mmCIF file of C-alpha atoms and ligand atoms in Angstrom:
data_model
loop_
_atom_site.group_PDB
_atom_site.id
_atom_site.type_symbol
_atom_site.label_atom_id
_atom_site.label_comp_id
_atom_site.label_asym_id
_atom_site.label_seq_id
_atom_site.Cartn_x
_atom_site.Cartn_y
_atom_site.Cartn_z
ATOM 1 C CA MET S 7 0.000 0.000 0.000
ATOM 2 C CA THR S 8 1.414 3.359 -0.945
ATOM 3 C CA THR S 9 0.905 6.375 1.270
ATOM 4 C CA ARG S 10 1.355 10.117 0.904
ATOM 5 C CA PHE S 11 4.886 9.667 2.230
ATOM 6 C CA ASP S 12 5.898 7.556 -0.792
ATOM 7 C CA THR S 13 5.518 10.578 -3.065
ATOM 8 C CA VAL S 14 8.879 11.937 -4.137
ATOM 9 C CA ILE S 15 8.774 15.739 -4.137
ATOM 10 C CA ALA S 16 11.682 17.312 -6.016
ATOM 11 C CA ARG S 17 13.626 19.582 -3.694
ATOM 12 C CA GLN S 18 16.510 20.381 -6.044
ATOM 13 C CA ASN S 19 16.720 24.140 -6.666
ATOM 14 C CA SER S 20 14.141 24.842 -3.969
ATOM 15 C CA GLY S 21 16.695 26.670 -1.822
ATOM 16 C CA SER S 22 17.072 23.668 0.467
ATOM 17 C CA THR S 23 20.305 23.287 2.411
ATOM 18 C CA LYS S 24 19.951 19.493 2.405
ATOM 19 C CA TRP S 25 19.698 19.279 -1.391
ATOM 20 C CA ASP S 26 21.167 22.479 -2.792
ATOM 21 C CA ASP S 27 24.245 22.659 -0.568
ATOM 22 C CA ALA S 28 25.044 18.955 -0.967
ATOM 23 C CA ALA S 29 27.161 19.385 -4.113
ATOM 24 C CA THR S 30 29.474 21.870 -2.388
ATOM 25 C CA LEU S 31 29.560 19.956 0.852
ATOM 26 C CA PHE S 32 30.134 16.486 -0.573
ATOM 27 C CA GLY S 33 32.032 17.498 -3.693
ATOM 28 C CA SER S 34 29.680 16.048 -6.303
ATOM 29 C CA LYS S 35 26.379 16.965 -7.919
ATOM 30 C CA ASP S 36 25.308 13.302 -7.999
ATOM 31 C CA VAL S 37 25.267 12.874 -4.240
ATOM 32 C CA LEU S 38 21.914 11.778 -2.803
ATOM 33 C CA PRO S 39 21.508 13.666 0.504
ATOM 34 C CA PHE S 40 20.733 11.905 3.804
ATOM 35 C CA TRP S 41 22.345 14.421 6.109
ATOM 36 C CA VAL S 42 20.844 17.512 7.822
ATOM 37 C CA ALA S 43 17.750 16.707 9.915
ATOM 38 C CA ASP S 44 14.804 17.717 7.808
ATOM 39 C CA MET S 45 12.520 15.313 5.983
ATOM 40 C CA ASP S 46 11.651 15.085 2.290
ATOM 41 C CA PHE S 47 7.914 15.086 3.089
ATOM 42 C CA ALA S 48 5.387 17.906 2.760
ATOM 43 C CA ALA S 49 4.176 19.322 6.070
ATOM 44 C CA PRO S 50 0.636 18.279 7.125
ATOM 45 C CA PRO S 51 -2.190 19.802 5.036
ATOM 46 C CA ALA S 52 -3.448 21.494 8.236
ATOM 47 C CA VAL S 53 -0.183 23.433 8.336
ATOM 48 C CA THR S 54 -0.031 24.414 4.672
ATOM 49 C CA GLU S 55 -3.708 25.413 4.777
ATOM 50 C CA ALA S 56 -3.193 27.587 7.848
ATOM 51 C CA LEU S 57 -0.197 29.248 6.191
ATOM 52 C CA ALA S 58 -2.208 29.831 2.993
ATOM 53 C CA ALA S 59 -5.016 31.382 5.021
ATOM 54 C CA ARG S 60 -2.498 33.638 6.753
ATOM 55 C CA VAL S 61 -1.155 34.746 3.344
ATOM 56 C CA GLU S 62 -4.694 35.321 2.123
ATOM 57 C CA HIS S 63 -5.407 37.548 5.115
ATOM 58 C CA GLY S 64 -2.665 39.785 3.792
ATOM 59 C CA ILE S 65 -1.640 41.521 6.995
ATOM 60 C CA PHE S 66 1.550 40.314 8.595
ATOM 61 C CA GLY S 67 1.796 42.513 11.667
ATOM 62 C CA TYR S 68 3.397 41.515 14.965
ATOM 63 C CA PRO S 69 1.842 38.311 16.285
ATOM 64 C CA SER S 70 0.747 37.632 19.843
ATOM 65 C CA PRO S 71 1.617 33.972 20.453
ATOM 66 C CA HIS S 72 0.419 33.751 24.044
ATOM 67 C CA SER S 73 -3.068 34.723 22.895
ATOM 68 C CA TYR S 74 -3.511 31.559 20.860
ATOM 69 C CA ALA S 75 -0.466 29.389 20.227
ATOM 70 C CA TYR S 76 0.787 28.507 23.711
ATOM 71 C CA ASP S 77 -2.555 26.876 24.543
ATOM 72 C CA ALA S 78 -2.026 24.630 21.550
ATOM 73 C CA VAL S 79 1.387 23.609 22.894
ATOM 74 C CA THR S 80 -0.116 22.873 26.303
ATOM 75 C CA ALA S 81 -2.918 20.766 24.812
ATOM 76 C CA TRP S 82 -0.459 18.833 22.647
ATOM 77 C CA LEU S 83 1.892 18.071 25.534
ATOM 78 C CA GLU S 84 -0.982 17.077 27.775
ATOM 79 C CA ASN S 85 -2.884 14.893 25.314
ATOM 80 C CA ARG S 86 0.077 13.300 23.648
ATOM 81 C CA HIS S 87 2.693 13.183 26.385
ATOM 82 C CA ASN S 88 0.766 13.468 29.620
ATOM 83 C CA TRP S 89 2.517 16.628 30.784
ATOM 84 C CA GLN S 90 0.587 19.608 32.106
ATOM 85 C CA ALA S 91 2.806 22.496 31.071
ATOM 86 C CA ASN S 92 1.324 25.861 31.946
ATOM 87 C CA PRO S 93 1.150 28.305 28.982
ATOM 88 C CA ASP S 94 2.520 30.976 31.331
ATOM 89 C CA TRP S 95 5.805 29.069 31.483
ATOM 90 C CA MET S 96 6.372 29.405 27.726
ATOM 91 C CA LEU S 97 8.553 31.779 25.757
ATOM 92 C CA SER S 98 8.894 31.825 22.006
ATOM 93 C CA THR S 99 12.442 31.333 20.679
ATOM 94 C CA PRO S 100 13.787 31.459 17.110
ATOM 95 C CA GLY S 101 15.112 27.885 17.130
ATOM 96 C CA VAL S 102 16.263 25.392 19.713
ATOM 97 C CA VAL S 103 19.970 25.885 19.018
ATOM 98 C CA THR S 104 19.605 29.614 19.683
ATOM 99 C CA ALA S 105 17.722 28.812 22.881
ATOM 100 C CA ILE S 106 20.468 26.452 24.087
ATOM 101 C CA THR S 107 23.131 29.085 23.434
ATOM 102 C CA LEU S 108 21.110 31.706 25.301
ATOM 103 C CA ALA S 109 20.453 29.345 28.216
ATOM 104 C CA VAL S 110 24.209 28.746 28.509
ATOM 105 C CA GLN S 111 24.853 32.494 28.311
ATOM 106 C CA THR S 112 22.123 33.382 30.821
ATOM 107 C CA PHE S 113 22.506 30.691 33.469
ATOM 108 C CA THR S 114 26.241 30.027 33.575
ATOM 109 C CA ASN S 115 29.367 32.175 33.881
ATOM 110 C CA PRO S 116 32.523 32.192 31.754
ATOM 111 C CA ASN S 117 34.651 29.091 32.386
ATOM 112 C CA ASP S 118 31.781 27.235 34.069
ATOM 113 C CA LYS S 119 31.496 23.596 33.087
ATOM 114 C CA VAL S 120 28.541 22.256 31.139
ATOM 115 C CA ILE S 121 27.922 18.510 30.816
ATOM 116 C CA ILE S 122 26.917 16.947 27.503
ATOM 117 C CA GLN S 123 26.632 13.278 26.570
ATOM 118 C CA PRO S 124 28.514 12.506 23.367
ATOM 119 C CA PRO S 125 28.235 11.264 20.741
ATOM 120 C CA VAL S 126 25.718 14.086 20.484
ATOM 121 C CA TYR S 127 24.274 16.723 18.136
ATOM 122 C CA PRO S 128 27.327 18.886 17.229
ATOM 123 C CA PRO S 129 25.881 22.296 18.287
ATOM 124 C CA PHE S 130 25.846 21.035 21.901
ATOM 125 C CA PHE S 131 29.630 21.540 21.809
ATOM 126 C CA SER S 132 29.572 24.893 20.004
ATOM 127 C CA CYS S 133 26.700 26.390 22.061
ATOM 128 C CA VAL S 134 28.856 25.900 25.164
ATOM 129 C CA GLU S 135 32.245 26.788 23.713
ATOM 130 C CA SER S 136 31.047 29.870 21.799
ATOM 131 C CA GLN S 137 30.035 31.366 25.165
ATOM 132 C CA GLY S 138 33.468 30.782 26.724
ATOM 133 C CA ARG S 139 32.227 27.891 28.871
ATOM 134 C CA THR S 140 33.875 24.476 29.103
ATOM 135 C CA VAL S 141 32.349 21.240 27.839
ATOM 136 C CA LEU S 142 32.493 18.405 30.333
ATOM 137 C CA GLU S 143 31.883 15.118 28.537
ATOM 138 C CA ASN S 144 29.820 12.360 30.111
ATOM 139 C CA PRO S 145 30.103 9.951 27.176
ATOM 140 C CA LEU S 146 27.383 7.402 26.515
ATOM 141 C CA VAL S 147 28.490 3.795 26.854
ATOM 142 C CA TYR S 148 28.141 1.613 23.737
ATOM 143 C CA GLU S 149 27.673 -2.060 24.536
ATOM 144 C CA ASP S 150 26.216 -4.864 22.423
ATOM 145 C CA GLY S 151 24.938 -2.380 19.852
ATOM 146 C CA GLU S 152 23.066 -0.265 22.414
ATOM 147 C CA TYR S 153 23.877 3.021 24.105
ATOM 148 C CA ARG S 154 23.283 3.804 27.767
ATOM 149 C CA MET S 155 24.188 6.607 30.147
ATOM 150 C CA ASP S 156 27.164 6.262 32.487
ATOM 151 C CA PHE S 157 25.674 7.381 35.812
ATOM 152 C CA ALA S 158 28.805 6.790 37.892
ATOM 153 C CA ASP S 159 30.740 9.109 35.603
ATOM 154 C CA LEU S 160 27.839 11.598 35.597
ATOM 155 C CA ALA S 161 27.769 11.660 39.416
ATOM 156 C CA ALA S 162 31.495 12.449 39.459
ATOM 157 C CA LYS S 163 31.307 15.132 36.752
ATOM 158 C CA ALA S 164 28.179 16.769 38.204
ATOM 159 C CA LYS S 165 30.231 17.862 41.211
ATOM 160 C CA GLU S 166 32.088 20.355 39.023
ATOM 161 C CA ALA S 167 29.308 21.365 36.599
ATOM 162 C CA LYS S 168 26.717 24.153 36.525
ATOM 163 C CA MET S 169 24.502 22.836 33.754
ATOM 164 C CA LEU S 170 23.693 19.667 31.810
ATOM 165 C CA ILE S 171 22.295 19.685 28.286
ATOM 166 C CA LEU S 172 20.170 16.587 27.734
ATOM 167 C CA CYS S 173 19.191 15.310 24.295
ATOM 168 C CA SER S 174 15.899 13.413 24.693
ATOM 169 C CA PRO S 175 15.322 11.423 22.524
ATOM 170 C CA HIS S 176 18.987 11.306 21.647
ATOM 171 C CA ASN S 177 20.443 12.475 18.366
ATOM 172 C CA PRO S 178 22.363 10.646 16.852
ATOM 173 C CA VAL S 179 22.054 7.319 18.711
ATOM 174 C CA GLY S 180 18.242 7.155 18.581
ATOM 175 C CA ARG S 181 17.747 6.253 22.244
ATOM 176 C CA VAL S 182 14.437 7.106 23.922
ATOM 177 C CA TRP S 183 15.387 7.424 27.590
ATOM 178 C CA SER S 184 13.349 5.382 30.061
ATOM 179 C CA GLN S 185 11.700 6.762 33.179
ATOM 180 C CA SER S 186 14.339 5.114 35.335
ATOM 181 C CA GLU S 187 17.193 6.661 33.330
ATOM 182 C CA LEU S 188 15.616 10.115 33.427
ATOM 183 C CA THR S 189 14.940 9.883 37.143
ATOM 184 C CA GLN S 190 18.536 8.904 37.885
ATOM 185 C CA LEU S 191 19.755 11.805 35.767
ATOM 186 C CA ILE S 192 17.509 14.305 37.555
ATOM 187 C CA ASN S 193 18.528 13.036 40.974
ATOM 188 C CA ILE S 194 22.224 13.365 40.228
ATOM 189 C CA CYS S 195 21.787 16.854 38.795
ATOM 190 C CA LEU S 196 19.705 18.044 41.716
ATOM 191 C CA GLU S 197 22.045 16.684 44.357
ATOM 192 C CA ASN S 198 24.753 18.774 42.733
ATOM 193 C CA ASN S 199 22.687 21.848 41.894
ATOM 194 C CA VAL S 200 23.147 21.342 38.163
ATOM 195 C CA LEU S 201 20.521 23.087 36.016
ATOM 196 C CA ILE S 202 19.132 20.844 33.257
ATOM 197 C CA VAL S 203 18.431 22.114 29.755
ATOM 198 C CA ALA S 204 16.373 19.377 28.096
ATOM 199 C CA ASP S 205 16.376 19.521 24.297
ATOM 200 C CA GLU S 206 13.249 17.499 23.494
ATOM 201 C CA ILE S 207 12.873 18.517 19.852
ATOM 202 C CA HIS S 208 12.656 14.854 18.740
ATOM 203 C CA GLY S 209 10.098 13.960 21.437
ATOM 204 C CA ASP S 210 7.183 13.264 19.106
ATOM 205 C CA LEU S 211 9.206 10.902 16.916
ATOM 206 C CA VAL S 212 9.179 7.683 18.896
ATOM 207 C CA TYR S 213 8.511 4.115 17.707
ATOM 208 C CA SER S 214 6.465 1.264 19.107
ATOM 209 C CA GLY S 215 7.581 -0.175 22.404
ATOM 210 C CA HIS S 216 9.045 3.140 23.550
ATOM 211 C CA GLN S 217 7.620 6.239 25.174
ATOM 212 C CA TYR S 218 8.951 9.760 25.231
ATOM 213 C CA ILE S 219 8.636 11.127 28.741
ATOM 214 C CA PRO S 220 9.107 14.892 29.035
ATOM 215 C CA LEU S 221 11.743 15.236 31.735
ATOM 216 C CA ALA S 222 9.788 17.945 33.529
ATOM 217 C CA SER S 223 6.681 15.703 33.675
ATOM 218 C CA LEU S 224 8.315 13.268 36.076
ATOM 219 C CA GLN S 225 6.963 15.140 39.080
ATOM 220 C CA THR S 226 10.004 14.706 41.214
ATOM 221 C CA GLY S 227 9.140 18.072 42.727
ATOM 222 C CA ASN S 228 12.107 19.577 40.948
ATOM 223 C CA GLU S 229 10.560 20.749 37.699
ATOM 224 C CA ASP S 230 11.840 24.227 38.512
ATOM 225 C CA LYS S 231 15.366 23.046 37.816
ATOM 226 C CA ILE S 232 14.508 22.026 34.276
ATOM 227 C CA ILE S 233 14.333 24.161 31.153
ATOM 228 C CA THR S 234 12.582 22.300 28.359
ATOM 229 C CA LEU S 235 13.178 23.251 24.754
ATOM 230 C CA THR S 236 10.788 21.941 22.155
ATOM 231 C CA ALA S 237 9.431 22.707 18.701
ATOM 232 C CA PRO S 238 7.106 21.320 16.040
ATOM 233 C CA SER S 239 9.912 21.605 13.489
ATOM 234 C CA LYS S 240 11.258 18.031 13.405
ATOM 235 C CA THR S 241 7.852 16.440 13.917
ATOM 236 C CA PHE S 242 6.028 18.347 11.178
ATOM 237 C CA ASN S 243 8.992 19.246 8.960
ATOM 238 C CA THR S 244 8.860 22.995 9.437
ATOM 239 C CA ALA S 245 12.497 23.648 10.444
ATOM 240 C CA GLY S 246 12.852 26.573 8.024
ATOM 241 C CA LEU S 247 10.231 28.491 9.981
ATOM 242 C CA TYR S 248 12.593 28.779 12.974
ATOM 243 C CA THR S 249 9.994 28.734 15.713
ATOM 244 C CA SER S 250 10.507 26.930 18.994
ATOM 245 C CA ILE S 251 9.314 27.126 22.578
ATOM 246 C CA ALA S 252 11.243 27.338 25.842
ATOM 247 C CA ILE S 253 9.257 26.044 28.822
ATOM 248 C CA ILE S 254 10.592 27.448 32.103
ATOM 249 C CA PRO S 255 8.419 26.780 35.190
ATOM 250 C CA ASP S 256 10.625 28.796 37.577
ATOM 251 C CA SER S 257 9.536 32.440 37.416
ATOM 252 C CA LYS S 258 12.951 33.864 38.245
ATOM 253 C CA LEU S 259 14.749 31.843 35.598
ATOM 254 C CA ARG S 260 11.986 32.641 33.106
ATOM 255 C CA ARG S 261 12.289 36.362 33.765
ATOM 256 C CA GLN S 262 16.059 36.235 33.289
ATOM 257 C CA PHE S 263 15.714 34.313 30.030
ATOM 258 C CA SER S 264 12.961 36.591 28.794
ATOM 259 C CA GLN S 265 15.113 39.656 29.479
ATOM 260 C CA VAL S 266 17.906 38.247 27.328
ATOM 261 C CA LEU S 267 15.470 37.541 24.483
ATOM 262 C CA GLN S 268 14.230 41.116 24.738
ATOM 263 C CA GLN S 269 17.726 42.613 24.862
ATOM 264 C CA LEU S 270 18.560 40.772 21.665
ATOM 265 C CA GLY S 271 15.287 41.803 20.040
ATOM 266 C CA ILE S 272 14.206 38.202 19.456
ATOM 267 C CA SER S 273 11.375 37.836 21.957
ATOM 268 C CA LYS S 274 8.690 38.140 19.269
ATOM 269 C CA SER S 275 7.637 35.209 17.123
ATOM 270 C CA ASN S 276 7.617 35.032 13.356
ATOM 271 C CA VAL S 277 4.009 35.200 12.202
ATOM 272 C CA PHE S 278 4.323 32.244 9.814
ATOM 273 C CA GLY S 279 6.258 30.172 12.313
ATOM 274 C CA ILE S 280 3.696 30.646 15.032
ATOM 275 C CA THR S 281 0.784 30.051 12.626
ATOM 276 C CA ALA S 282 2.342 26.756 11.551
ATOM 277 C CA LEU S 283 3.087 25.794 15.151
ATOM 278 C CA GLU S 284 -0.491 26.333 16.238
ATOM 279 C CA ALA S 285 -1.993 24.454 13.287
ATOM 280 C CA ALA S 286 0.422 21.563 13.693
ATOM 281 C CA TYR S 287 -0.207 21.104 17.396
ATOM 282 C CA ARG S 288 -3.967 21.550 17.107
ATOM 283 C CA HIS S 289 -4.613 19.437 14.030
ATOM 284 C CA GLY S 290 -1.457 17.488 13.167
ATOM 285 C CA GLY S 291 -1.996 14.422 15.379
ATOM 286 C CA PRO S 292 -3.529 12.059 12.798
ATOM 287 C CA TRP S 293 -0.882 13.045 10.204
ATOM 288 C CA LEU S 294 1.844 12.347 12.759
ATOM 289 C CA ASP S 295 0.369 8.928 13.528
ATOM 290 C CA GLU S 296 0.627 8.085 9.815
ATOM 291 C CA LEU S 297 4.142 9.491 9.603
ATOM 292 C CA LEU S 298 5.295 7.370 12.541
ATOM 293 C CA VAL S 299 4.017 4.191 10.876
ATOM 294 C CA TYR S 300 5.907 5.139 7.715
ATOM 295 C CA LEU S 301 9.116 6.074 9.498
ATOM 296 C CA GLU S 302 9.007 2.910 11.575
ATOM 297 C CA GLY S 303 8.659 1.025 8.286
ATOM 298 C CA ASN S 304 11.811 2.829 7.158
ATOM 299 C CA THR S 305 13.659 1.776 10.326
ATOM 300 C CA GLU S 306 12.740 -1.839 9.586
ATOM 301 C CA TYR S 307 13.635 -1.586 5.912
ATOM 302 C CA LEU S 308 16.961 0.035 6.708
ATOM 303 C CA THR S 309 18.034 -2.339 9.465
ATOM 304 C CA GLU S 310 16.996 -5.430 7.473
ATOM 305 C CA PHE S 311 18.729 -4.175 4.327
ATOM 306 C CA ILE S 312 21.960 -3.372 6.118
ATOM 307 C CA THR S 313 22.005 -6.578 8.156
ATOM 308 C CA GLY S 314 21.288 -8.668 5.039
ATOM 309 C CA ASN S 315 23.404 -6.844 2.463
ATOM 310 C CA ILE S 316 26.122 -4.844 4.200
ATOM 311 C CA PRO S 317 27.226 -6.988 7.173
ATOM 312 C CA ALA S 318 30.364 -4.862 7.582
ATOM 313 C CA ILE S 319 28.122 -2.053 8.828
ATOM 314 C CA LYS S 320 26.276 -2.505 12.109
ATOM 315 C CA VAL S 321 23.082 -0.662 12.927
ATOM 316 C CA SER S 322 20.511 -0.881 15.723
ATOM 317 C CA LYS S 323 16.880 -0.052 15.075
ATOM 318 C CA PRO S 324 16.431 3.505 16.381
ATOM 319 C CA GLN S 325 13.895 3.831 19.225
ATOM 320 C CA GLY S 326 13.122 7.387 18.125
ATOM 321 C CA THR S 327 14.180 10.173 15.685
ATOM 322 C CA TYR S 328 14.530 9.685 11.915
ATOM 323 C CA LEU S 329 18.282 9.289 12.226
ATOM 324 C CA ALA S 330 20.219 6.041 12.002
ATOM 325 C CA TRP S 331 23.669 5.721 13.520
ATOM 326 C CA LEU S 332 25.810 3.425 11.411
ATOM 327 C CA ASP S 333 28.757 1.667 13.018
ATOM 328 C CA CYS S 334 31.226 1.479 10.132
ATOM 329 C CA ARG S 335 34.318 0.578 12.114
ATOM 330 C CA ASN S 336 34.613 -2.822 10.394
ATOM 331 C CA LEU S 337 35.215 -1.037 7.090
ATOM 332 C CA ASN S 338 38.627 -0.229 8.596
ATOM 333 C CA LEU S 339 38.884 3.218 7.056
ATOM 334 C CA PRO S 340 40.399 6.206 8.863
ATOM 335 C CA GLN S 341 37.645 8.752 9.605
ATOM 336 C CA GLN S 342 38.516 11.153 6.794
ATOM 337 C CA GLU S 343 38.617 8.275 4.338
ATOM 338 C CA LEU S 344 35.308 6.955 5.686
ATOM 339 C CA ALA S 345 33.486 10.249 5.094
ATOM 340 C CA LYS S 346 35.099 10.487 1.647
ATOM 341 C CA PHE S 347 34.132 6.898 0.867
ATOM 342 C CA PHE S 348 30.425 7.629 1.435
ATOM 343 C CA ALA S 349 30.488 10.871 -0.567
ATOM 344 C CA SER S 350 32.795 9.886 -3.437
ATOM 345 C CA ASN S 351 32.412 6.111 -3.808
ATOM 346 C CA ALA S 352 28.801 5.582 -2.695
ATOM 347 C CA LYS S 353 27.594 9.045 -3.781
ATOM 348 C CA VAL S 354 25.471 9.537 -0.683
ATOM 349 C CA GLY S 355 25.659 12.513 1.672
ATOM 350 C CA LEU S 356 25.692 11.368 5.316
ATOM 351 C CA ASN S 357 26.877 13.198 8.437
ATOM 352 C CA ASP S 358 30.418 12.401 9.485
ATOM 353 C CA GLY S 359 30.228 10.659 12.873
ATOM 354 C CA ALA S 360 33.319 12.448 14.173
ATOM 355 C CA THR S 361 31.412 15.760 14.214
ATOM 356 C CA PHE S 362 29.315 14.306 17.088
ATOM 357 C CA GLY S 363 32.405 14.038 19.283
ATOM 358 C CA ARG S 364 35.453 11.782 19.225
ATOM 359 C CA GLN S 365 33.186 8.882 20.285
ATOM 360 C CA GLY S 366 31.606 9.130 16.817
ATOM 361 C CA SER S 367 34.782 8.197 15.012
ATOM 362 C CA GLY S 368 34.078 5.209 12.748
ATOM 363 C CA PHE S 369 30.358 6.064 12.588
ATOM 364 C CA MET S 370 28.146 7.878 10.075
ATOM 365 C CA ARG S 371 24.627 9.302 10.578
ATOM 366 C CA LEU S 372 21.924 8.614 8.018
ATOM 367 C CA ASN S 373 18.656 10.598 7.889
ATOM 368 C CA PHE S 374 15.892 8.227 6.779
ATOM 369 C CA GLY S 375 13.118 10.849 6.763
ATOM 370 C CA CYS S 376 12.465 10.329 3.058
ATOM 371 C CA PRO S 377 10.293 8.245 0.722
ATOM 372 C CA ARG S 378 11.290 4.574 0.882
ATOM 373 C CA PRO S 379 12.331 4.409 -2.809
ATOM 374 C CA VAL S 380 14.869 7.184 -2.130
ATOM 375 C CA LEU S 381 16.116 5.352 0.968
ATOM 376 C CA ALA S 382 16.374 2.135 -1.086
ATOM 377 C CA GLU S 383 18.444 3.921 -3.740
ATOM 378 C CA GLY S 384 20.800 5.302 -1.095
ATOM 379 C CA LEU S 385 21.240 1.945 0.615
ATOM 380 C CA ASN S 386 21.881 0.220 -2.725
ATOM 381 C CA ARG S 387 24.564 2.772 -3.502
ATOM 382 C CA ILE S 388 26.224 2.099 -0.138
ATOM 383 C CA ALA S 389 26.018 -1.697 -0.618
ATOM 384 C CA GLN S 390 27.614 -1.493 -4.082
ATOM 385 C CA ALA S 391 30.418 0.748 -2.884
ATOM 386 C CA VAL S 392 31.139 -1.517 0.102
ATOM 387 C CA ASN S 393 31.221 -4.574 -2.189
ATOM 388 C CA GLN S 394 33.745 -2.816 -4.405
ATOM 389 C CA LEU S 395 35.985 -2.233 -1.406
ATOM 390 C CA GLY S 396 36.616 -5.980 -1.557
HETATM 391 C C1 PLP U 426 18.768 17.612 19.120
HETATM 392 C C2 PLP U 426 18.516 18.772 18.207
HETATM 393 N N1 PLP U 426 18.341 19.990 18.712
HETATM 394 C C3 PLP U 426 18.091 21.066 17.930
HETATM 395 C C4 PLP U 426 18.054 20.935 16.554
HETATM 396 C C5 PLP U 426 17.824 22.139 15.687
HETATM 397 O O1 PLP U 426 16.867 22.941 16.206
HETATM 398 P P1 PLP U 426 16.565 24.371 15.581
HETATM 399 O O2 PLP U 426 16.514 24.214 14.097
HETATM 400 O O3 PLP U 426 15.251 24.721 16.191
HETATM 401 O O4 PLP U 426 17.675 25.273 16.036
HETATM 402 C C6 PLP U 426 18.241 19.679 15.977
HETATM 403 C C7 PLP U 426 18.230 19.527 14.518
HETATM 404 O O5 PLP U 426 18.669 18.564 13.982
HETATM 405 C C8 PLP U 426 18.479 18.571 16.820
HETATM 406 O O6 PLP U 426 18.659 17.347 16.330
#
C-alpha cells in the first residue's frame, strides 16, 4: 500500500540546504543527501492550509503567540505526552539551538562547566564553547549495539558542573530514555545543583515499544530546575520556519531568560512560524500517527537491508528520531577516508560521525526521513560501494 509519504517531491533548486548545498559539501552533484535533519515530506495539510489562510489575510503585523499558540502547545503536551505544562511558562524562541546558546549564556558564567553526553548533536559543543564555557563530557556507553548513560561518571562530573544539556530522545544514537534513566539523571543533577536544559525537539518521533517522557513531567518536585526546549519543526517538517518554545516553570529563571530575548530583540515570534506551530499542534496528530508508521517502516527496511546486504556495517533499530547511527568501524577506514568513501564512492551525503564528538569516530549518521524508494536507492549505492571495497 502506498501512502502520501511515498511521493517523491523534487527539492533540487528549492533553496534547500539538504539538497542544494550537498554538491558543495560532498564534492559532487550526484550525491543523494541523507544528512541535515529535515525530511523530504510535505508538512501536514493542516499546516499548509493555515499558512495559505495567513497569506490570504494579507496583513503580517506583529503576532501575539500567548493569545492563541501557547494553549495549543499545552494541549499537545498534555494529550500526547501526559505533561501539564502551563502556557505561562512558555517563551517563544527562534530555534532550539539559539535557545540552548542563550540558556548557557544566561545561566552560567565564563569558564563554568557544562555537561553533555557525546556522541551528540554537534551544536551542543559549540553552544557551550562559543560562550566561553567548558564542555564536560559524560560519554554514553556503547555495549552490544546499544547506548546507555554512564551514571557513575555523571555523578562524578556533576560535582564540578553548573549545567547539563540533555538530548531526549537522543540524536544521533536514537535512544528514547526510560523513566528510570531520566529519574537517575535528575537526581544526580539536583544533588549537585546542576541546572538541566532538556532539548526534546525529537520527542514526538518515537517508535512502538518506547515512550517519550518529558523530563519535567516526572513530578520529582524539581521541575523548577529544568528548562525544556521543544518545537514542532522536526515532527512536522517545518524547520525553516525557525519557531521553537522554551518552557521554564521557575519564574525567576523565566524572567532572566525573557530579558535576554528582549535585549537581543528576538522575543517576538515570526508570524508564519507561530501560525504553523499552532496548526500543527492543534490538528497534526492524525498526520503524525501516519508518519510514525511510515518512518518505523523505514527503520525496519533500513536495518533489514543493512544486516542482510552490508554486514560490515552494524546498525541498531532507532527507538526514536529519523536518524540512524551506522557503526562502520569494520570497514577499517580512517575517519577522513570513511566520510570520503560515502560521498565519493557511494555518492550519498551522510553526516560524518566524528562531528558528534570523538566517540563518533568510525560512525556515520543517516537521515531516513524520506520516501522509501529514495532510501532504497541510497542503501543500494552504499552496498555497491562496500562490495567494491573488496
Ligand atoms: C537535538 C537537536 N536539537 C536542535 C536541533 C535544531 O533545532 P533548531 O533548528 O530549532 O535550532 C536539531 C536539529 O537537527 C536537533 O537534532
